[in-house]
XYZ file of C-alpha atoms in Angstrom:
537
model
C -72.462 -3.106 -47.917
C -72.762 -6.035 -45.549
C -69.955 -8.598 -45.418
C -72.204 -11.028 -47.259
C -72.854 -8.529 -50.067
C -69.139 -7.698 -50.361
C -68.246 -11.394 -50.415
C -70.762 -11.955 -53.185
C -69.160 -9.249 -55.346
C -65.624 -10.590 -54.715
C -66.796 -14.083 -55.623
C -68.383 -12.671 -58.788
C -65.069 -11.060 -59.751
C -63.310 -14.392 -59.196
C -65.766 -16.140 -61.512
C -65.374 -13.529 -64.240
C -61.583 -13.763 -63.970
C -61.799 -17.520 -64.338
C -64.224 -17.164 -67.247
C -61.747 -14.918 -69.055
C -58.886 -17.322 -68.249
C -56.931 -14.717 -66.306
C -53.809 -15.398 -64.231
C -54.512 -18.405 -61.946
C -52.799 -16.710 -58.990
C -55.067 -13.677 -59.351
C -58.131 -15.892 -59.515
C -57.028 -17.783 -56.409
C -56.430 -14.554 -54.505
C -60.053 -13.466 -55.061
C -61.326 -16.930 -54.137
C -59.298 -16.827 -50.911
C -60.545 -13.309 -50.171
C -64.142 -14.474 -50.628
C -63.657 -17.189 -48.017
C -61.845 -14.777 -45.676
C -64.684 -12.245 -45.849
C -67.324 -14.899 -45.211
C -65.415 -16.084 -42.153
C -64.748 -12.583 -40.801
C -67.152 -11.608 -38.020
C -66.189 -7.913 -37.959
C -67.985 -5.569 -40.325
C -65.835 -4.453 -43.268
C -67.862 -1.415 -44.252
C -66.010 1.004 -41.928
C -62.527 -0.511 -42.124
C -59.557 1.424 -43.438
C -57.204 0.188 -46.121
C -54.643 -0.920 -43.527
C -57.244 -2.729 -41.446
C -58.456 -4.614 -44.522
C -54.986 -5.701 -45.609
C -54.301 -6.955 -42.086
C -56.944 -9.640 -42.610
C -55.341 -12.850 -43.828
C -56.416 -13.481 -47.432
C -57.082 -9.851 -48.376
C -54.330 -8.203 -50.408
C -53.872 -4.599 -51.467
C -55.807 -4.722 -54.753
C -58.752 -6.529 -53.163
C -58.752 -4.107 -50.243
C -59.079 -1.286 -52.800
C -61.997 -3.141 -54.400
C -63.741 -3.446 -51.010
C -63.316 0.276 -50.260
C -64.755 1.129 -53.704
C -67.682 -1.207 -53.155
C -68.441 0.369 -49.785
C -68.312 3.898 -51.190
C -70.027 3.500 -54.564
C -71.430 -0.054 -54.738
C -69.066 -0.466 -57.695
C -65.543 -1.723 -58.279
C -63.190 -0.683 -61.064
C -62.029 -4.278 -61.402
C -65.602 -5.510 -61.773
C -66.565 -2.770 -64.238
C -63.557 -3.591 -66.413
C -64.448 -7.300 -66.459
C -68.120 -6.656 -67.242
C -67.216 -4.442 -70.202
C -65.597 -7.370 -71.988
C -68.150 -9.991 -70.927
C -71.194 -10.788 -73.111
C -74.270 -9.702 -71.145
C -75.951 -13.114 -71.103
C -72.895 -14.760 -69.544
C -73.897 -13.194 -66.221
C -77.035 -15.352 -66.194
C -75.009 -18.440 -67.093
C -72.724 -17.849 -64.120
C -75.776 -18.174 -61.864
C -76.221 -21.803 -62.843
C -75.043 -24.145 -60.126
C -73.028 -27.165 -61.132
C -71.075 -25.665 -64.014
C -68.170 -23.386 -63.306
C -66.713 -20.484 -65.282
C -64.373 -22.801 -67.204
C -67.277 -24.830 -68.565
C -69.173 -21.648 -69.391
C -66.085 -20.392 -71.231
C -66.070 -23.669 -73.176
C -69.741 -23.180 -74.088
C -68.962 -19.644 -75.250
C -65.899 -20.545 -77.283
C -67.059 -23.865 -78.733
C -70.802 -23.284 -79.223
C -71.060 -19.467 -79.160
C -73.561 -19.677 -76.304
C -74.052 -16.371 -74.506
C -77.492 -16.672 -72.878
C -79.705 -19.034 -70.908
C -82.073 -19.485 -73.835
C -79.264 -20.420 -76.220
C -77.957 -22.914 -73.682
C -81.399 -24.446 -73.216
C -81.802 -24.736 -76.971
C -78.380 -26.391 -77.296
C -79.416 -28.946 -74.672
C -82.611 -29.685 -76.618
C -80.416 -30.417 -79.640
C -77.991 -32.661 -77.676
C -75.069 -30.361 -78.444
C -73.524 -30.275 -74.980
C -72.712 -33.990 -75.113
C -70.264 -33.194 -77.918
C -68.129 -31.141 -75.512
C -65.530 -32.560 -73.181
C -66.697 -32.625 -69.569
C -70.432 -32.495 -70.291
C -72.458 -35.645 -69.641
C -76.168 -36.429 -69.494
C -76.438 -35.744 -65.760
C -74.808 -32.334 -66.131
C -77.144 -31.554 -69.040
C -80.193 -32.530 -66.998
C -79.060 -30.418 -64.057
C -78.443 -27.417 -66.288
C -81.820 -27.826 -68.001
C -83.644 -27.900 -64.658
C -81.899 -24.778 -63.434
C -82.511 -22.903 -66.658
C -86.192 -23.770 -66.351
C -86.244 -22.223 -62.891
C -84.354 -19.086 -63.933
C -86.556 -18.545 -66.989
C -89.775 -18.905 -65.060
C -88.571 -16.542 -62.354
C -88.280 -13.734 -64.874
C -92.061 -13.412 -65.048
C -92.488 -14.192 -68.739
C -93.293 -17.617 -70.048
C -93.326 -19.211 -73.488
C -96.688 -20.192 -74.948
C -96.020 -23.924 -74.967
C -95.216 -23.956 -71.250
C -98.043 -21.609 -70.330
C -100.759 -23.567 -72.132
C -99.712 -26.833 -70.490
C -99.738 -25.281 -67.016
C -103.059 -23.495 -67.515
C -104.822 -26.595 -68.866
C -103.439 -28.683 -66.043
C -104.660 -26.210 -63.416
C -108.117 -25.856 -64.992
C -108.527 -29.632 -65.093
C -107.845 -29.798 -61.364
C -110.190 -26.906 -60.612
C -113.036 -28.450 -62.603
C -112.702 -31.683 -60.636
C -113.072 -29.794 -57.366
C -115.688 -27.268 -58.509
C -117.867 -29.258 -60.872
C -120.634 -26.638 -61.136
C -118.377 -23.727 -62.016
C -116.838 -22.458 -65.244
C -113.121 -21.984 -65.874
C -111.731 -20.692 -69.167
C -108.342 -19.511 -70.362
C -108.487 -15.889 -71.436
C -106.256 -12.945 -72.326
C -102.936 -13.395 -74.109
C -102.933 -17.150 -73.703
C -106.345 -17.537 -75.321
C -105.083 -15.396 -78.197
C -102.061 -17.726 -78.512
C -99.296 -15.145 -78.219
C -95.825 -16.725 -78.452
C -94.725 -15.065 -75.185
C -97.146 -14.672 -72.302
C -96.709 -11.804 -69.852
C -99.887 -12.485 -67.895
C -101.596 -15.835 -67.355
C -105.340 -15.248 -67.006
C -108.258 -17.535 -66.165
C -111.857 -16.354 -65.949
C -114.271 -18.090 -63.596
C -117.698 -17.694 -62.036
C -116.342 -19.155 -58.804
C -116.277 -16.892 -55.738
C -112.814 -15.578 -54.892
C -113.031 -16.753 -51.288
C -113.773 -20.294 -52.434
C -110.764 -20.246 -54.725
C -108.560 -19.075 -51.860
C -109.390 -22.296 -50.039
C -108.655 -24.587 -53.008
C -106.462 -27.405 -51.742
C -103.701 -28.635 -54.018
C -100.003 -29.202 -53.301
C -99.021 -27.131 -56.362
C -101.527 -24.313 -55.779
C -101.068 -21.410 -53.373
C -102.579 -18.077 -52.388
C -100.096 -15.702 -50.730
C -100.295 -11.910 -50.451
C -103.274 -11.725 -52.813
C -101.402 -13.712 -55.486
C -102.576 -17.051 -56.874
C -99.785 -19.358 -58.000
C -99.588 -22.784 -59.557
C -96.208 -24.547 -59.588
C -94.642 -21.199 -58.576
C -96.149 -19.478 -61.666
C -98.481 -16.559 -60.970
C -102.025 -16.737 -62.344
C -104.447 -13.852 -62.566
C -108.086 -14.856 -62.000
C -110.962 -12.807 -63.346
C -114.100 -13.310 -61.271
C -117.391 -12.940 -63.116
C -121.080 -13.299 -62.452
C -122.487 -16.329 -64.286
C -124.886 -14.270 -66.384
C -122.041 -12.068 -67.642
C -119.482 -14.831 -68.085
C -119.485 -14.916 -71.909
C -119.397 -11.155 -72.220
C -116.488 -10.930 -69.777
C -114.708 -13.780 -71.525
C -114.926 -11.840 -74.793
C -113.743 -8.577 -73.223
C -110.916 -10.134 -71.204
C -109.658 -12.041 -74.245
C -108.820 -8.748 -75.960
C -106.973 -7.078 -77.462
C -108.450 -3.719 -76.536
C -108.324 -2.377 -80.117
C -110.437 -5.305 -81.258
C -112.986 -5.073 -78.423
C -113.550 -1.362 -79.049
C -115.097 -2.145 -82.438
C -118.039 -4.005 -80.870
C -121.236 -2.972 -79.173
C -121.747 -5.388 -76.285
C -124.809 -5.993 -74.126
C -125.133 -8.092 -70.984
C -126.440 -11.660 -70.822
C -125.261 -12.495 -74.322
C -123.094 -15.313 -75.633
C -119.779 -14.695 -77.355
C -121.097 -15.875 -80.719
C -124.099 -13.557 -80.341
C -121.752 -10.624 -79.759
C -120.387 -11.206 -83.258
C -123.737 -11.845 -84.932
C -125.288 -8.761 -83.358
C -122.450 -6.733 -84.867
C -122.845 -8.393 -88.289
C -119.392 -9.993 -88.131
C -118.690 -13.719 -88.475
C -117.222 -15.353 -85.385
C -113.526 -14.506 -85.227
C -111.479 -17.107 -83.299
C -109.454 -15.635 -80.407
C -106.134 -16.399 -82.099
C -107.062 -14.133 -85.017
C -108.130 -11.119 -82.993
C -104.704 -9.490 -82.839
C -105.096 -8.829 -86.559
C -107.786 -6.267 -85.751
C -106.172 -3.817 -88.171
C -107.617 -6.053 -90.902
C -111.144 -5.891 -89.529
C -112.573 -4.939 -92.930
C -111.290 -8.189 -94.401
C -112.629 -10.072 -91.412
C -116.158 -9.105 -92.407
C -115.770 -11.915 -94.931
C -113.829 -14.164 -92.575
C -113.958 -17.796 -93.751
C -112.276 -20.199 -91.355
C -112.229 -23.016 -93.906
C -109.626 -21.406 -96.147
C -107.080 -21.120 -93.347
C -104.737 -23.913 -92.401
C -106.046 -26.639 -90.097
C -104.055 -29.098 -88.007
C -104.908 -32.163 -90.072
C -103.795 -30.437 -93.300
C -100.115 -31.266 -92.663
C -99.140 -34.300 -94.765
C -95.348 -34.263 -94.493
C -92.705 -33.412 -91.914
C -89.815 -31.268 -93.120
C -86.627 -30.333 -91.230
C -85.558 -33.332 -89.157
C -82.219 -34.136 -87.526
C -80.992 -37.674 -86.860
C -77.908 -39.326 -85.376
C -76.101 -38.256 -88.547
C -75.674 -34.859 -86.861
C -77.084 -33.820 -83.476
C -80.344 -35.770 -83.439
C -81.228 -38.561 -81.027
C -82.815 -41.119 -83.386
C -81.884 -43.165 -86.417
C -83.511 -42.342 -89.762
C -85.489 -45.611 -89.782
C -86.805 -45.090 -86.239
C -87.890 -41.540 -86.992
C -89.529 -42.497 -90.302
C -91.360 -45.461 -88.751
C -92.739 -43.265 -85.989
C -93.886 -40.567 -88.410
C -95.610 -43.156 -90.574
C -97.456 -44.497 -87.520
C -98.711 -40.966 -86.854
C -100.239 -40.850 -90.341
C -97.751 -38.670 -92.206
C -96.924 -39.500 -95.825
C -93.334 -38.317 -96.087
C -90.446 -36.612 -94.334
C -87.377 -34.607 -95.305
C -84.216 -35.569 -93.446
C -82.131 -32.413 -93.095
C -79.176 -32.993 -90.827
C -76.644 -30.249 -90.262
C -73.973 -29.620 -92.886
C -70.240 -29.976 -92.304
C -69.541 -26.399 -91.163
C -71.847 -26.972 -88.189
C -69.032 -28.637 -86.231
C -70.847 -27.781 -82.973
C -73.701 -30.036 -84.140
C -71.521 -32.800 -85.579
C -72.524 -31.831 -89.133
C -72.313 -34.417 -91.906
C -68.796 -34.484 -93.378
C -68.451 -34.431 -97.155
C -66.866 -37.892 -97.215
C -69.882 -39.279 -95.321
C -72.506 -37.968 -97.747
C -72.784 -41.221 -99.755
C -73.269 -43.226 -96.553
C -75.921 -40.692 -95.518
C -77.789 -41.264 -98.794
C -77.386 -45.023 -98.438
C -79.037 -44.924 -95.004
C -81.960 -42.946 -96.457
C -82.328 -45.369 -99.389
C -82.244 -48.378 -97.055
C -84.982 -46.810 -94.965
C -87.147 -46.267 -98.043
C -86.649 -49.904 -99.030
C -87.888 -51.057 -95.615
C -90.999 -48.845 -95.474
C -94.081 -49.014 -97.674
C -96.472 -46.108 -98.035
C -93.989 -43.606 -96.670
C -91.130 -41.725 -98.354
C -87.960 -40.281 -96.875
C -86.388 -37.476 -98.903
C -82.702 -36.609 -98.673
C -82.115 -33.058 -97.552
C -79.576 -31.098 -95.567
C -79.759 -27.998 -93.397
C -76.890 -26.142 -94.974
C -75.187 -23.455 -92.982
C -75.286 -20.073 -94.663
C -71.641 -19.075 -94.416
C -70.480 -15.575 -93.543
C -70.383 -14.500 -97.213
C -73.857 -15.905 -97.920
C -72.664 -19.024 -99.740
C -73.903 -22.501 -98.834
C -71.910 -25.270 -97.239
C -70.463 -27.996 -99.541
C -69.387 -27.799 -103.159
C -71.905 -27.514 -105.998
C -71.355 -31.198 -106.854
C -72.550 -32.158 -103.386
C -75.412 -29.645 -103.168
C -77.026 -30.905 -106.373
C -77.307 -34.413 -104.916
C -79.946 -33.487 -102.346
C -83.701 -33.522 -102.892
C -84.057 -30.208 -101.056
C -81.852 -27.878 -99.077
C -82.853 -25.803 -96.077
C -80.478 -22.847 -95.795
C -79.995 -21.406 -92.294
C -77.665 -19.098 -90.394
C -76.149 -20.611 -87.252
C -72.979 -18.582 -86.715
C -71.890 -14.967 -87.009
C -75.250 -13.862 -85.651
C -74.167 -10.372 -84.668
C -74.993 -8.401 -87.826
C -76.578 -5.116 -88.768
C -79.629 -5.081 -91.026
C -77.708 -4.512 -94.238
C -75.200 -7.305 -93.645
C -77.855 -9.801 -92.546
C -80.086 -8.968 -95.514
C -77.281 -9.253 -98.063
C -76.117 -12.535 -96.547
C -79.604 -14.041 -96.616
C -80.401 -12.850 -100.136
C -77.215 -14.404 -101.499
C -78.246 -17.725 -99.935
C -81.787 -17.354 -101.297
C -80.388 -16.739 -104.784
C -78.355 -19.941 -104.639
C -80.108 -22.288 -107.135
C -80.020 -25.167 -104.646
C -81.820 -23.381 -101.800
C -85.466 -24.458 -101.547
C -86.340 -23.431 -97.997
C -85.051 -20.531 -95.887
C -84.700 -21.799 -92.315
C -85.515 -19.805 -89.137
C -85.153 -16.504 -90.937
C -84.209 -14.171 -88.073
C -82.315 -16.635 -85.869
C -84.302 -15.603 -82.817
C -84.688 -17.685 -79.667
C -87.616 -16.478 -77.586
C -86.741 -14.907 -74.227
C -83.078 -15.416 -75.074
C -82.096 -13.876 -78.370
C -83.951 -11.220 -80.319
C -82.545 -12.276 -83.666
C -80.642 -10.307 -86.249
C -82.478 -7.439 -87.996
C -83.432 -7.982 -91.641
C -85.168 -6.028 -94.374
C -88.299 -8.156 -94.659
C -89.463 -6.555 -97.897
C -86.205 -7.404 -99.655
C -86.130 -10.928 -98.222
C -89.704 -11.608 -99.294
C -89.046 -10.229 -102.779
C -85.925 -12.391 -103.117
C -87.837 -15.504 -102.049
C -90.569 -14.808 -104.603
C -88.035 -14.195 -107.379
C -86.137 -17.407 -106.591
C -89.067 -19.671 -105.687
C -87.796 -20.169 -102.132
C -90.143 -21.165 -99.321
C -89.872 -19.510 -95.892
C -89.841 -21.795 -92.903
C -92.028 -21.236 -89.886
C -89.725 -22.970 -87.451
C -92.086 -24.636 -85.016
C -89.607 -25.257 -82.237
C -91.457 -23.509 -79.375
C -88.257 -21.701 -78.417
C -88.032 -20.159 -81.899
C -91.427 -19.796 -83.627
C -89.552 -17.999 -86.374
C -91.008 -16.501 -88.697
C -93.087 -14.426 -86.280
C -96.852 -14.779 -86.770
C -97.223 -11.022 -87.283
C -95.251 -11.234 -90.554
C -97.215 -14.106 -92.111
C -100.002 -11.972 -93.537
C -97.566 -9.459 -95.030
C -95.446 -12.206 -96.608
C -98.526 -13.999 -97.852
C -99.839 -10.891 -99.561
C -96.643 -10.878 -101.613
C -97.123 -14.513 -102.607
C -94.727 -16.220 -100.183
C -95.111 -19.954 -99.558
C -94.346 -21.451 -96.159
C -93.243 -24.705 -94.544
C -94.278 -25.456 -90.961
C -91.243 -27.355 -89.703
C -90.624 -28.938 -86.286
C -86.816 -28.745 -86.552
C -87.033 -32.079 -84.750
C -83.961 -33.488 -83.036
C -85.806 -36.617 -81.927
C -88.845 -38.421 -83.292
C -90.994 -37.171 -80.433
C -90.258 -33.560 -81.296
C -92.524 -33.934 -84.330
C -95.137 -32.646 -81.854
C -93.533 -29.217 -82.278
C -95.565 -28.953 -85.478
C -98.543 -28.290 -83.215
C -96.950 -25.067 -81.964
C -96.039 -24.024 -85.478
C -99.607 -24.650 -86.524
C -100.847 -22.456 -83.639
C -98.702 -19.565 -84.882
C -99.589 -20.186 -88.536
C -103.231 -20.123 -87.532
C -102.712 -16.918 -85.568
C -100.974 -15.291 -88.513
C -103.778 -16.253 -90.898
C -101.823 -18.692 -93.044
C -103.851 -20.049 -95.955
C -103.629 -23.815 -96.388
C -102.803 -23.383 -100.080
C -99.676 -21.449 -99.105
C -98.133 -24.187 -96.959
C -96.046 -26.709 -98.914
C -96.254 -29.535 -96.389
C -100.013 -29.650 -96.852
C -99.204 -31.260 -100.231
C -99.743 -35.000 -100.571
C -96.811 -37.165 -101.592
C -97.362 -36.773 -105.339
C -97.810 -33.014 -105.067
C -94.699 -32.739 -102.922
C -92.633 -34.761 -105.408
C -93.835 -32.433 -108.130
C -92.790 -29.414 -106.035
C -89.321 -30.914 -105.523
C -88.899 -31.355 -109.257
């Protein structure tokens, strides 16, 4: 190892020691050794134990670590520390501006163990509840997480679609006679995009010379804002055919006979199949049903009449109830369900039991000030470790509707998670099951559950399953919608908004509902105000 590489490992050990709140003198010794190694001009890789300990700042135990690192690229001290460190913490330690002590605080206070969980906590304003975390620190962390996430090569749908549309708009302004279309995974609206693809009839050499401060071509790779794009170059006469083929997936394309110089719609008609939108093509295993595909029966964006699952300043939201309701009314919605966090969600400043009446009073005052719009009183109740809901029965029965969600104790096997969820579903006050698997895309896979049993329990207890539209969650996964729907499950497309502007998250939920083939009749927030009141009762 070079001195720089050794110093990096010693510094990493120091950070892990500090994270685990080890002896301060031990931490300081590794910090001093790091500085000593960086300042040392002689190579350490061939030094003996005695030579190493002769260097000011390097003691016996650290000298042993250096010898191990040089021989095996490993250190017993480091291995021991890593064994007791949650895997995602390593990524958190890469964030500049917050030290191991702050990361330990995030771990202990908010149970954050990954970049994605930290980013999500920032979106929900949770870090401001911790000592030593201000707005500037939050902003700095958010920017660095963005960089680290993008550098991993995968990108969430909502970020990918914005980048791709932005790039295409610029390209069309420069090349007005050429075609540019999103294709591949992004055109099919997958929640996570591995490969960003654009098809064009522009010549590759012309694209190489495209001038834009955010666009680059290096080593045969096209990039926009540091994100790699794959361009598919097509002859104009074969553009539609190549758009169809490149959209995929392969299993879907294989079912078609395709000729050249034919439009995409003609490809379908020539195969006696109605036009299947790109977002629906991943459901190719249901091709027989798609022979009778009728787009009109599936949910459309303007079908959503009410916004469910909203957080305000009563817990970890950014806006007052009145401000949020006024904004939603201006957007054309008919009603909303306020569902702040319950008291056990201390990390999110959940509503305390002795504040419930004031919470209801605020909702009633808002309703008195607004005409033609209704605010319903709900709560997002934590599902406790034994499956019970937060608050006593006397409190639970006061709400118009309760969204039941798991926020803590996320490490569970399938049996434990399923039992815990079913108990919450069977609670007579649960109306909606929130973010069913607890996943956070590119950060947390979510706990395993027995979907069949969960769906059956929801049917038996008339509980709706949320499609959490936060683009970091998109939970329930689109691939499960059809299966749940076949059983008779009803859904709610919820933004899980923590500010009034996050109502736009519904758009991403709609994209996934559309991709999963959700029928408009199976979505409860397509109900008008009278229908929704009837559902509540």
